[in-house]
Amino acid sequence: MSEVERTDLVPGFRISRIIKGGWHLAGGHGPVDAQQAVAEMDDYVKAGITTFDCADIYTGVEDLIGTYRRACMAQGRADILSTLKVHTKCVPDLDRLATITKGEVQETIDRSLRRLGVERLDLVQFHWWDLSVPRYVEVAGWLGDFQRAGKIDQLGTTNFNTACMRELVAGGYRPAAFQLQYSLLDRRARREMIGFCADHGIKLLCYGTVAGGFLSDRWLGRPMPAESFENRSLTKYRLIIEDTGGWDAFQALLRLLREIADKHDTDIASVAMKAMLQDPAVSAIIVGVRHGGHLDRHARLFDVVLDASDMARIEAMVARMPMLDGDVFDLERDRDGQHGRIMKYNLNQS
Ligand SMILES: NC(=O)c1ccc[n+]([C@@H]2O[C@H](COP(=O)([O-])OP(=O)(O)OC[C@H]3O[C@@H](n4cnc5c(N)ncnc54)[C@H](OP(=O)(O)O)[C@@H]3O)[C@@H](O)[C@H]2O)c1
């Protein structure tokens, strides 16, 4: 089996190119068994998937990772933690954006430190719900202060558009990484963001690569689902499918991915993930994990090597599908629109 590839976000900050996503352990994606979730973290690390994504607002997830870290220490396995990188986020509540203070942001950073059981956070990805509240450069500056104080190793951003990334960088913020939705179904980053990040040495960490599980054999040949989903991710990505040509176009993409999967003796989700990893703009993908059932495929992802003709066929198919409107996260940022209406905006202080 090929080893899980690794890459540096900045020199010496080494991550696995497939990152275990934590949103799927935060509730709203079906039942989660905490003990099992912690045991599966160890399975992922042992398989070489040594980077975890979480957030201050993913309820209970920083605590679960902290439990895993403490268990390793108690078992005398501190060495395994030397490979672990935990990427968290700083997501001030929508209702607090106009008035939030430096002390309050520091408290959420200190809370992440306590929950994770670390003295310094590896990476903090900054998110801002409403760009019309023009305080994100100021708040980003505070995160820079906390970095200089030793509470944070690397800074990142998530879900900003290119204009705001430009403002943040001009204001002195130095993100090592940008976390965004970039996938076979969502190519908005190609308009401006990829070029901007390349120019500034900002590495892309991409979610959405299996569209909540839609980009998998499970949905091949099935009629468009009408039910409401237990997994919030599926609710979100069904809207993306509707906006990129609908269910028929999506099924045509699944059939093509199945043909390519047959050629490489793998499955549709692995082809969808690997196609993104073979995009030179992409440093790593973040894949949601709420149970260990997909670990074998995730660990074997680097056995799958798509050739130029596979990549060209995929590219030709997605180029025929309508591209989502706007820049990165513009649709989701519209709280009156269908993508924005399904989000939860005030999870931090609750
Ligand atoms: N910055 C942000 O705003 C933001 C937004 C979204 C996500 N994220 C991060 O990115 C992570 C991934 O989220 P996402 O939205 O991109 O979800 P995703 O990874 O597209 O979907 C995850 C779901 O896909 C299914 N899946 C995973 N691997 C599979 C495989 N090999 N074969 C078949 N199905 C598979 C699983 O469904 P089942 O559990 O049903 O099997 C899993 O729960 C999150 O956990 C979070 O850490 C960040």
Coordinates of C-alpha atoms and ligand atoms in Angstrom, one line a residue:
M1 CA 0.0 0.0 0.0
S2 CA 1.3 3.5 -0.9
E3 CA 2.0 5.7 2.1
V4 CA -0.3 8.7 2.8
E5 CA 1.5 11.7 1.2
R6 CA 2.6 14.5 3.3
T7 CA 3.3 18.2 2.6
D8 CA 4.6 21.3 4.4
L9 CA 2.2 24.2 4.9
V10 CA 5.2 26.2 5.8
P11 CA 8.7 24.7 6.2
G12 CA 8.6 22.2 9.1
F13 CA 4.8 22.3 9.5
R14 CA 4.0 18.9 8.0
I15 CA 0.5 17.6 7.4
S16 CA -1.0 14.6 5.7
R17 CA -2.5 15.4 2.4
I18 CA -5.8 13.9 3.5
I19 CA -7.1 15.5 6.6
K20 CA -9.8 13.9 8.9
G21 CA -12.7 16.4 9.0
G22 CA -14.3 16.9 12.4
W23 CA -17.7 18.6 11.5
H24 CA -19.2 15.2 11.1
L25 CA -18.7 14.5 14.8
A26 CA -20.4 17.7 15.9
G27 CA -24.0 16.5 15.9
G28 CA -26.5 16.9 13.1
H29 CA -24.9 14.1 11.1
G30 CA -26.4 11.1 12.8
P31 CA -25.5 9.4 16.1
V32 CA -21.9 9.7 17.4
D33 CA -20.4 7.3 19.9
A34 CA -17.7 9.3 21.7
Q35 CA -15.6 6.3 22.8
Q36 CA -15.6 4.9 19.3
A37 CA -14.8 8.3 17.8
V38 CA -11.7 8.6 20.0
A39 CA -10.6 5.0 19.2
E40 CA -11.0 5.8 15.4
M41 CA -8.8 8.9 15.8
D42 CA -6.0 6.5 16.7
D43 CA -6.8 4.2 13.7
Y44 CA -6.5 7.2 11.4
V45 CA -3.2 8.4 12.9
K46 CA -1.8 4.8 12.7
A47 CA -2.9 4.7 9.0
G48 CA -0.8 7.9 8.4
I49 CA -3.7 10.4 8.4
T50 CA -2.2 12.5 11.0
T51 CA -4.0 15.8 10.5
F52 CA -7.4 16.6 12.0
D53 CA -9.7 19.5 11.2
C54 CA -12.0 20.9 13.9
A55 CA -13.4 24.3 15.0
D56 CA -14.3 26.2 18.2
I57 CA -17.9 25.9 17.0
Y58 CA -17.9 22.1 16.2
T59 CA -19.7 21.2 19.4
G60 CA -17.7 18.7 21.5
V61 CA -15.1 18.0 18.8
E62 CA -12.1 19.8 20.3
D63 CA -12.9 18.0 23.5
L64 CA -12.9 14.6 21.8
I65 CA -9.5 15.3 20.2
G66 CA -8.3 16.5 23.6
T67 CA -9.5 13.2 25.1
Y68 CA -7.6 11.3 22.4
R69 CA -4.4 13.3 23.1
R70 CA -4.7 12.8 26.9
A71 CA -5.3 9.0 26.4
C72 CA -2.1 8.8 24.3
M73 CA -0.1 10.6 27.0
A74 CA -1.6 8.4 29.8
Q75 CA -0.6 5.3 27.8
G76 CA 3.0 6.5 27.4
R77 CA 2.4 7.0 23.7
A78 CA 3.4 10.7 23.5
D79 CA 5.6 10.0 20.5
I80 CA 2.5 9.4 18.3
L81 CA 1.3 12.9 19.1
S82 CA 4.5 14.4 17.6
T83 CA 3.1 13.6 14.1
L84 CA -0.4 14.9 14.9
K85 CA -1.5 18.3 13.6
V86 CA -4.8 19.7 14.8
H87 CA -6.3 22.5 12.7
T88 CA -9.0 24.5 14.5
K89 CA -11.0 27.6 13.7
C90 CA -11.9 30.9 15.2
V91 CA -15.5 31.6 14.2
P92 CA -17.0 34.6 16.1
D93 CA -20.8 34.4 16.4
L94 CA -22.7 36.5 13.8
D95 CA -24.5 38.4 16.6
R96 CA -21.2 39.4 18.2
L97 CA -19.3 40.7 15.1
A98 CA -20.0 44.4 15.7
T99 CA -19.1 44.4 19.4
I100 CA -16.7 41.5 20.0
T101 CA -13.6 42.4 22.1
K102 CA -10.0 41.2 22.0
G103 CA -10.6 39.7 25.5
E104 CA -13.5 37.6 24.1
V105 CA -11.5 36.3 21.2
Q106 CA -8.7 35.5 23.5
E107 CA -11.1 33.5 25.7
T108 CA -12.2 31.4 22.7
I109 CA -8.5 30.8 21.9
D110 CA -7.8 29.9 25.5
R111 CA -10.8 27.6 25.5
S112 CA -9.5 25.8 22.4
L113 CA -6.1 25.3 24.2
R114 CA -7.8 23.9 27.2
R115 CA -10.2 21.6 25.3
L116 CA -7.4 20.2 23.1
G117 CA -5.0 20.0 26.0
V118 CA -2.1 21.8 24.3
E119 CA 0.0 24.9 25.1
R120 CA 0.0 26.1 21.5
L121 CA -2.6 25.7 18.8
D122 CA -1.1 24.3 15.6
L123 CA -3.3 26.2 13.1
V124 CA -6.2 28.6 13.7
Q125 CA -8.4 29.3 10.6
F126 CA -10.3 32.6 10.9
H127 CA -13.9 32.8 9.7
W128 CA -16.1 35.9 9.5
W129 CA -19.8 35.5 8.9
D130 CA -20.8 39.0 7.6
L131 CA -18.3 40.9 5.4
S132 CA -20.5 44.0 5.7
V133 CA -19.4 44.3 9.3
P134 CA -15.9 45.6 8.5
R135 CA -13.9 44.5 11.6
Y136 CA -12.3 41.3 10.2
V137 CA -8.9 43.0 9.6
E138 CA -8.9 44.3 13.2
V139 CA -9.9 40.9 14.7
A140 CA -7.3 39.1 12.4
G141 CA -4.7 41.5 13.9
W142 CA -5.6 40.2 17.4
L143 CA -5.0 36.7 16.2
G144 CA -1.6 37.8 15.0
D145 CA -1.0 39.2 18.6
F146 CA -1.9 35.8 20.0
Q147 CA 0.5 34.1 17.6
R148 CA 3.3 36.4 18.7
A149 CA 2.4 35.6 22.3
G150 CA 3.0 31.9 21.6
K151 CA -0.6 30.7 21.8
I152 CA -0.8 29.9 18.0
D153 CA 1.8 28.3 15.7
Q154 CA 0.2 29.1 12.2
L155 CA -2.6 31.3 11.1
G156 CA -5.2 30.5 8.4
T157 CA -8.5 31.7 7.0
T158 CA -11.6 30.0 5.8
N159 CA -14.4 31.0 3.5
F160 CA -13.3 34.6 2.8
N161 CA -13.7 35.9 -0.8
T162 CA -10.6 37.1 -2.7
A163 CA -11.3 40.8 -2.1
C164 CA -11.3 40.3 1.7
M165 CA -8.3 38.0 1.5
R166 CA -6.5 40.9 -0.2
E167 CA -7.5 43.3 2.6
L168 CA -6.4 40.8 5.3
V169 CA -3.0 40.3 3.7
A170 CA -2.6 44.1 3.1
G171 CA -3.5 44.6 6.8
G172 CA -0.6 42.4 7.8
Y173 CA -2.3 39.0 8.3
R174 CA -0.1 36.2 7.2
P175 CA -2.2 33.0 6.6
A176 CA -0.3 29.8 5.9
A177 CA -3.4 28.2 4.6
F178 CA -6.9 28.9 3.3
Q179 CA -9.7 26.4 3.8
L180 CA -12.4 26.4 1.1
Q181 CA -14.9 24.3 -0.7
Y182 CA -13.2 23.3 -3.9
S183 CA -14.3 20.1 -5.6
L184 CA -15.5 18.6 -8.9
L185 CA -18.8 20.3 -8.3
D186 CA -17.5 23.6 -7.1
R187 CA -14.9 25.4 -9.2
R188 CA -15.5 29.0 -8.0
A189 CA -12.0 29.2 -6.6
R190 CA -10.7 29.0 -10.2
R191 CA -12.0 32.5 -10.9
E192 CA -9.6 34.4 -8.7
M193 CA -8.8 32.7 -5.4
I194 CA -6.3 30.1 -6.6
G195 CA -4.2 32.7 -8.4
F196 CA -4.3 35.0 -5.3
C197 CA -3.3 32.3 -2.9
A198 CA -0.5 31.0 -5.3
D199 CA 0.9 34.6 -5.5
H200 CA 1.0 34.9 -1.7
G201 CA 2.2 31.3 -0.8
I202 CA -1.1 30.5 0.9
K203 CA -1.8 26.7 0.8
L204 CA -5.3 25.4 -0.2
L205 CA -7.1 22.9 2.1
C206 CA -10.2 21.8 0.4
Y207 CA -13.5 20.4 1.7
G208 CA -16.5 19.2 -0.3
T209 CA -14.5 16.7 -2.3
V210 CA -17.0 13.8 -1.8
A211 CA -20.0 16.2 -1.5
G212 CA -21.1 14.8 1.8
G213 CA -21.1 11.3 0.4
F214 CA -23.0 12.1 -2.8
L215 CA -19.9 11.6 -4.9
S216 CA -19.8 7.9 -4.2
D217 CA -21.1 4.6 -5.5
R218 CA -24.0 4.8 -3.0
W219 CA -25.8 7.3 -5.3
L220 CA -25.0 5.9 -8.7
G221 CA -28.2 5.2 -10.6
R222 CA -30.5 6.2 -7.8
P223 CA -33.3 8.7 -8.3
M224 CA -33.0 12.2 -6.8
P225 CA -33.6 11.8 -3.1
A226 CA -36.6 13.7 -1.8
E227 CA -36.2 12.8 1.9
S228 CA -34.7 15.1 4.5
F229 CA -31.3 13.8 5.5
E230 CA -29.9 12.9 8.9
N231 CA -26.5 14.0 7.7
R232 CA -26.5 17.9 7.4
S233 CA -23.7 17.6 4.8
L234 CA -26.1 15.9 2.4
T235 CA -28.6 18.7 2.8
K236 CA -25.9 21.2 1.9
Y237 CA -24.5 19.3 -1.1
R238 CA -27.9 18.5 -2.6
L239 CA -28.3 22.3 -3.2
I240 CA -24.9 22.4 -4.9
I241 CA -26.0 19.5 -7.2
E242 CA -29.1 21.5 -8.1
D243 CA -27.0 24.5 -9.0
T244 CA -24.5 22.6 -11.1
G245 CA -26.9 21.1 -13.7
G246 CA -29.2 19.1 -11.5
W247 CA -29.5 15.3 -10.8
D248 CA -29.2 14.1 -14.5
A249 CA -25.9 16.0 -15.0
F250 CA -24.7 14.7 -11.6
Q251 CA -25.6 11.1 -12.6
A252 CA -23.6 11.5 -15.8
L253 CA -20.6 12.6 -13.7
L254 CA -21.0 9.6 -11.4
R255 CA -21.1 7.3 -14.4
L256 CA -17.9 8.7 -15.7
L257 CA -16.2 8.4 -12.3
R258 CA -17.4 4.8 -12.1
E259 CA -15.7 4.0 -15.5
I260 CA -12.5 5.5 -14.3
A261 CA -12.9 3.7 -10.9
D262 CA -13.3 0.4 -12.8
K263 CA -10.0 1.1 -14.7
H264 CA -8.2 1.6 -11.4
D265 CA -10.0 -1.1 -9.4
T266 CA -11.3 1.5 -6.9
D267 CA -14.5 3.4 -6.1
I268 CA -16.2 6.6 -7.1
A269 CA -15.4 8.6 -3.9
S270 CA -11.7 7.7 -4.2
V271 CA -11.6 9.0 -7.8
A272 CA -13.4 12.2 -6.8
M273 CA -10.9 12.8 -3.9
K274 CA -7.8 11.9 -5.9
A275 CA -8.8 14.1 -8.9
M276 CA -8.7 17.0 -6.4
L277 CA -5.4 15.9 -4.9
Q278 CA -3.9 15.7 -8.3
D279 CA -4.9 19.4 -9.0
P280 CA -1.6 21.2 -8.6
A281 CA -3.3 24.0 -6.7
V282 CA -4.4 21.7 -3.9
S283 CA -2.2 21.0 -0.8
A284 CA -4.6 18.7 1.0
I285 CA -8.3 17.7 1.1
I286 CA -10.4 17.5 4.3
V287 CA -12.8 14.6 4.3
G288 CA -15.6 14.3 6.8
V289 CA -15.4 11.2 9.0
R290 CA -18.2 10.3 11.5
H291 CA -17.3 6.6 11.7
G292 CA -14.4 4.3 10.8
G293 CA -16.2 2.7 7.8
H294 CA -14.3 4.6 5.1
L295 CA -10.9 4.4 6.7
D296 CA -9.6 1.6 4.4
R297 CA -10.4 3.7 1.3
H298 CA -9.0 6.9 2.8
A299 CA -5.7 5.1 3.7
R300 CA -5.4 3.6 0.2
L301 CA -6.1 6.8 -1.6
F302 CA -2.5 7.2 -2.8
D303 CA -2.6 3.8 -4.5
V304 CA -5.0 5.4 -7.0
V305 CA -3.0 7.3 -9.6
L306 CA -5.2 9.0 -12.3
D307 CA -3.5 9.4 -15.7
A308 CA -3.7 12.4 -18.0
S309 CA -6.6 10.9 -20.0
D310 CA -8.6 10.3 -16.8
M311 CA -8.0 13.9 -15.6
A312 CA -8.9 15.3 -19.1
R313 CA -12.1 13.3 -19.2
I314 CA -13.1 14.5 -15.8
E315 CA -12.2 18.1 -16.6
A316 CA -14.2 18.0 -19.9
M317 CA -17.3 16.7 -18.1
V318 CA -17.2 19.3 -15.2
A319 CA -16.4 22.1 -17.7
R320 CA -19.8 21.3 -19.3
M321 CA -21.6 21.7 -16.0
P322 CA -22.7 25.2 -14.9
M323 CA -20.2 26.8 -12.5
L324 CA -21.6 28.1 -9.2
D325 CA -22.0 31.9 -9.1
G326 CA -19.6 34.3 -7.6
D327 CA -16.4 33.9 -5.6
V328 CA -15.7 31.4 -2.8
F329 CA -18.5 31.2 -0.3
D330 CA -20.5 34.1 -1.8
L331 CA -23.6 32.0 -2.2
E332 CA -23.4 30.6 1.3
R333 CA -22.8 34.0 2.7
D334 CA -26.3 35.2 1.6
R335 CA -28.3 34.4 4.6
D336 CA -31.6 34.9 2.7
G337 CA -30.5 32.5 -0.1
Q338 CA -31.1 28.7 0.0
H339 CA -27.4 28.0 0.8
G340 CA -27.2 30.5 3.6
R341 CA -30.5 29.6 5.2
I342 CA -29.4 26.2 6.3
M343 CA -26.4 27.4 8.3
K344 CA -26.1 28.0 12.1
Y345 CA -24.5 31.3 12.9
N346 CA -24.3 31.6 16.7
L347 CA -22.7 28.4 18.0
N348 CA -19.7 29.8 19.8
Q349 CA -21.2 31.3 23.0
S350 CA -24.1 28.9 23.2
Ligands
LIG1 N1 -14.7 25.8 6.7 C1 -15.9 25.4 6.6 O1 -16.8 26.2 6.5 C2 -16.2 23.9 6.4 C3 -17.4 23.5 5.8 C4 -17.7 22.2 5.6 C5 -16.7 21.3 6.0 N2 -15.6 21.6 6.6 C6 -14.6 20.6 7.1 O2 -14.4 19.7 6.1 C7 -14.8 18.4 6.6 C8 -15.4 17.7 5.4 O3 -16.7 18.2 5.2 P1 -17.4 18.2 3.8 O4 -18.6 19.1 3.9 O5 -16.4 18.3 2.8 O6 -18.0 16.7 3.8 P2 -17.5 15.5 2.9 O7 -16.1 15.2 3.2 O8 -17.8 15.9 1.5 O9 -18.5 14.4 3.3 C9 -18.3 13.6 4.4 C10 -19.2 12.4 4.4 O10 -19.0 11.7 3.1 C11 -19.1 10.3 3.3 N3 -17.8 9.8 2.9 C12 -16.5 10.1 3.4 N4 -15.6 9.3 2.8 C13 -16.3 8.5 1.9 C14 -15.9 7.5 1.0 N5 -14.6 7.1 0.9 N6 -16.8 6.8 0.4 C15 -18.1 7.1 0.5 N7 -18.6 8.1 1.3 C16 -17.7 8.8 2.0 C17 -19.3 10.1 4.8 O11 -20.7 9.9 4.9 P3 -21.3 8.8 6.0 O12 -20.8 9.3 7.3 O13 -22.8 8.9 5.8 O14 -20.8 7.5 5.6 C18 -19.0 11.4 5.4 O15 -19.7 11.7 6.6 C19 -15.7 18.7 7.8 O16 -15.8 17.5 8.6 C20 -15.0 19.9 8.4 O17 -13.9 19.5 9.1 C21 -15.3 23.0 6.8

